[in-house]
């Protein structure tokens, strides 16, 4: 159509035909029957370009002509018209190797080239080319050649050379080429020289030192069958054979991708990177595990691949990763779990059984009021909850019962107060639940607590004030909370919670008695584990997890 650009940029991985395409384009432009998309390959221009002797087609290696002087000589030479062809074509291979000064020297000529000049650049690293150069070129990105096309091309070469080869061996060569036809041809030539023309699977493994693909599939089978011992043994054999651990981890990542593609779709185009016999094996493996399991394997392998790149012991990392993969229990899909629950519900409904309703709602805090509230009558108090263990029955005098307005010999009195605290502040309920009610008088509630951490929590100024306010609302009149630990009474509240008592003289009936400081005792080495703590147990039940360790919190100001 006569719309040929004056500059082209061919970019892509190695061995996919960038430079070859540049020469073909030169033929198409300078063919005596052209410009034409089908060069004749018989005219003098086509034959000279094929032989590399064309005077009007200049091919330059950018890696050896990186200086600004080389580019200056080039730009001066392109001003002259071609010798015998229609146009002068400049092919610069590995153009990204040019220096910035060389790029800038080429920029003006590239922007306004003579009408008889065409530039063709080829590179594997287009990101290193200056944006000012890229903006003046038509860019064409070359992709890796699919595995099936590589295998077919190798078969054509084998047939043309009158050699014999099996499909598995050719597939191994094509896989090692990684999408590059030039690499595939080089590897094929190496195998032919090694085996004397008999290209078999064993010959390819011996010549190239690649691992057996069947061994790789056996590793995957051991993982899917949850056989860590077998997976570890095969991984050791592959390592002894020379299979690089990083290569193994990446092959496993790629295989997880193939498993997912085969599981979610039957479209064969998603598995074009595999030969036919391996596609069959992959589809057989998809029935072993669910999609969620394969995705979890991919995540674990991705983390392992990152660790392999940073560690000095890559084989140990890949072996432990294989053991972990083979030890993973299967994940139950959420749809199947819901289906089982529905089936169970229908079964229970058919037998007349009732399912207990399970619901969890955090306690709602109610605003506290400073005004006194009328005392609750026994019939107005809520029923005791099953999660509050009843404490030993306390004996009180009838005079105290009459002054309090409640029956103090009733265990529900202490339980009702616990429920009131639970409704107001759940963080005080668990420490208070572990306390023991010693005595309840008209003015004071005497409690004893054993755990040091609960003692410190309840004797804080804010905690004590809140407990006394709740007690006032529950009993109908002010009530002081007195808490002791192992027979040691709690100190009076200070500005930041319980404070230390100093040795101070106390005068009683004209006599001075020295009262020693009530030091909080050290936590016993025989203290129960943290998982026995009610608050910790509730957190574990709701959020899950496990206790990794405990640490005692020492309030500020407490002596060491």
Coordinates of N, CA, C and O in Angstrom, one line a residue, residues 362-370 373 376 380 382 385 419-426 466 469-470 473:
X362 N -22.0 -9.5 71.0 CA -21.2 -9.0 72.2 C -22.2 -8.2 73.1 O -23.2 -7.7 72.7
X363 N -21.8 -8.2 74.4 CA -22.7 -7.5 75.4 C -22.7 -6.0 75.1 O -21.7 -5.5 74.8
X364 N -23.9 -5.5 75.2 CA -24.0 -4.0 75.0 C -23.9 -3.3 76.3 O -24.5 -3.6 77.3
X365 N -22.9 -2.4 76.3 CA -22.7 -1.6 77.5 C -23.8 -0.6 77.7 O -24.3 0.1 76.7
X366 N -24.3 -0.4 78.9 CA -25.3 0.5 79.2 C -24.7 1.7 80.0 O -23.8 1.6 80.7
X367 N -25.3 2.9 79.7 CA -24.7 4.1 80.4 C -25.0 4.0 81.9 O -26.1 3.6 82.3
X368 N -24.0 4.4 82.6 CA -24.1 4.3 84.1 C -24.7 5.6 84.6 O -24.5 6.7 84.0
X369 N -25.5 5.5 85.6 CA -26.1 6.7 86.2 C -25.7 6.8 87.7 O -25.6 5.9 88.4
X370 N -25.4 8.1 88.1 CA -25.0 8.3 89.4 C -26.2 8.3 90.4 O -26.0 8.2 91.6
X373 N -30.7 3.7 92.5 CA -31.8 3.0 91.9 C -32.5 2.2 93.0 O -31.8 1.6 93.8
X376 N -33.8 -4.2 93.7 CA -34.5 -5.2 92.9 C -35.1 -6.2 93.9 O -34.5 -6.7 94.8
X380 N -37.9 -9.9 90.5 CA -37.5 -9.1 89.4 C -36.1 -9.4 88.9 O -35.8 -8.9 87.8
X382 N -33.1 -11.3 87.2 CA -33.1 -12.2 86.1 C -32.6 -13.6 86.5 O -31.9 -13.7 87.6
X385 N -27.5 -17.4 84.9 CA -27.0 -17.9 83.6 C -26.2 -19.2 83.9 O -25.5 -19.4 85.0
X419 N -23.7 -11.1 87.1 CA -24.4 -10.8 85.8 C -24.5 -9.3 85.6 O -24.4 -8.8 84.4
X420 N -24.7 -8.5 86.6 CA -24.7 -7.1 86.4 C -23.4 -6.5 85.9 O -23.4 -5.6 85.1
X421 N -22.3 -7.1 86.5 CA -21.0 -6.6 86.0 C -20.8 -7.1 84.6 O -20.2 -6.3 83.8
X422 N -21.2 -8.3 84.3 CA -21.0 -8.8 82.9 C -21.7 -7.9 81.9 O -21.2 -7.7 80.8
X423 N -22.9 -7.4 82.3 CA -23.7 -6.6 81.3 C -23.0 -5.2 81.2 O -23.1 -4.6 80.1
X424 N -22.4 -4.7 82.2 CA -21.8 -3.4 82.2 C -20.4 -3.4 81.5 O -20.1 -2.6 80.6
X425 N -19.5 -4.3 81.9 CA -18.1 -4.3 81.4 C -17.6 -5.8 81.5 O -17.3 -6.3 82.5
X426 N -17.5 -6.4 80.3 CA -17.1 -7.8 80.2 C -15.7 -8.0 80.7 O -15.3 -9.1 81.2
X466 N -15.9 1.6 89.2 CA -17.0 1.1 88.4 C -17.7 -0.1 89.2 O -18.9 -0.2 89.1
X469 N -20.0 1.4 91.7 CA -21.1 2.1 91.1 C -22.2 1.0 90.7 O -23.4 1.2 90.9
X470 N -21.7 -0.1 90.2 CA -22.6 -1.2 89.8 C -23.2 -1.8 91.0 O -24.4 -2.2 91.1
X473 N -26.0 0.3 92.2 CA -27.3 0.2 91.4 C -27.9 -1.2 91.7 O -29.1 -1.3 91.6

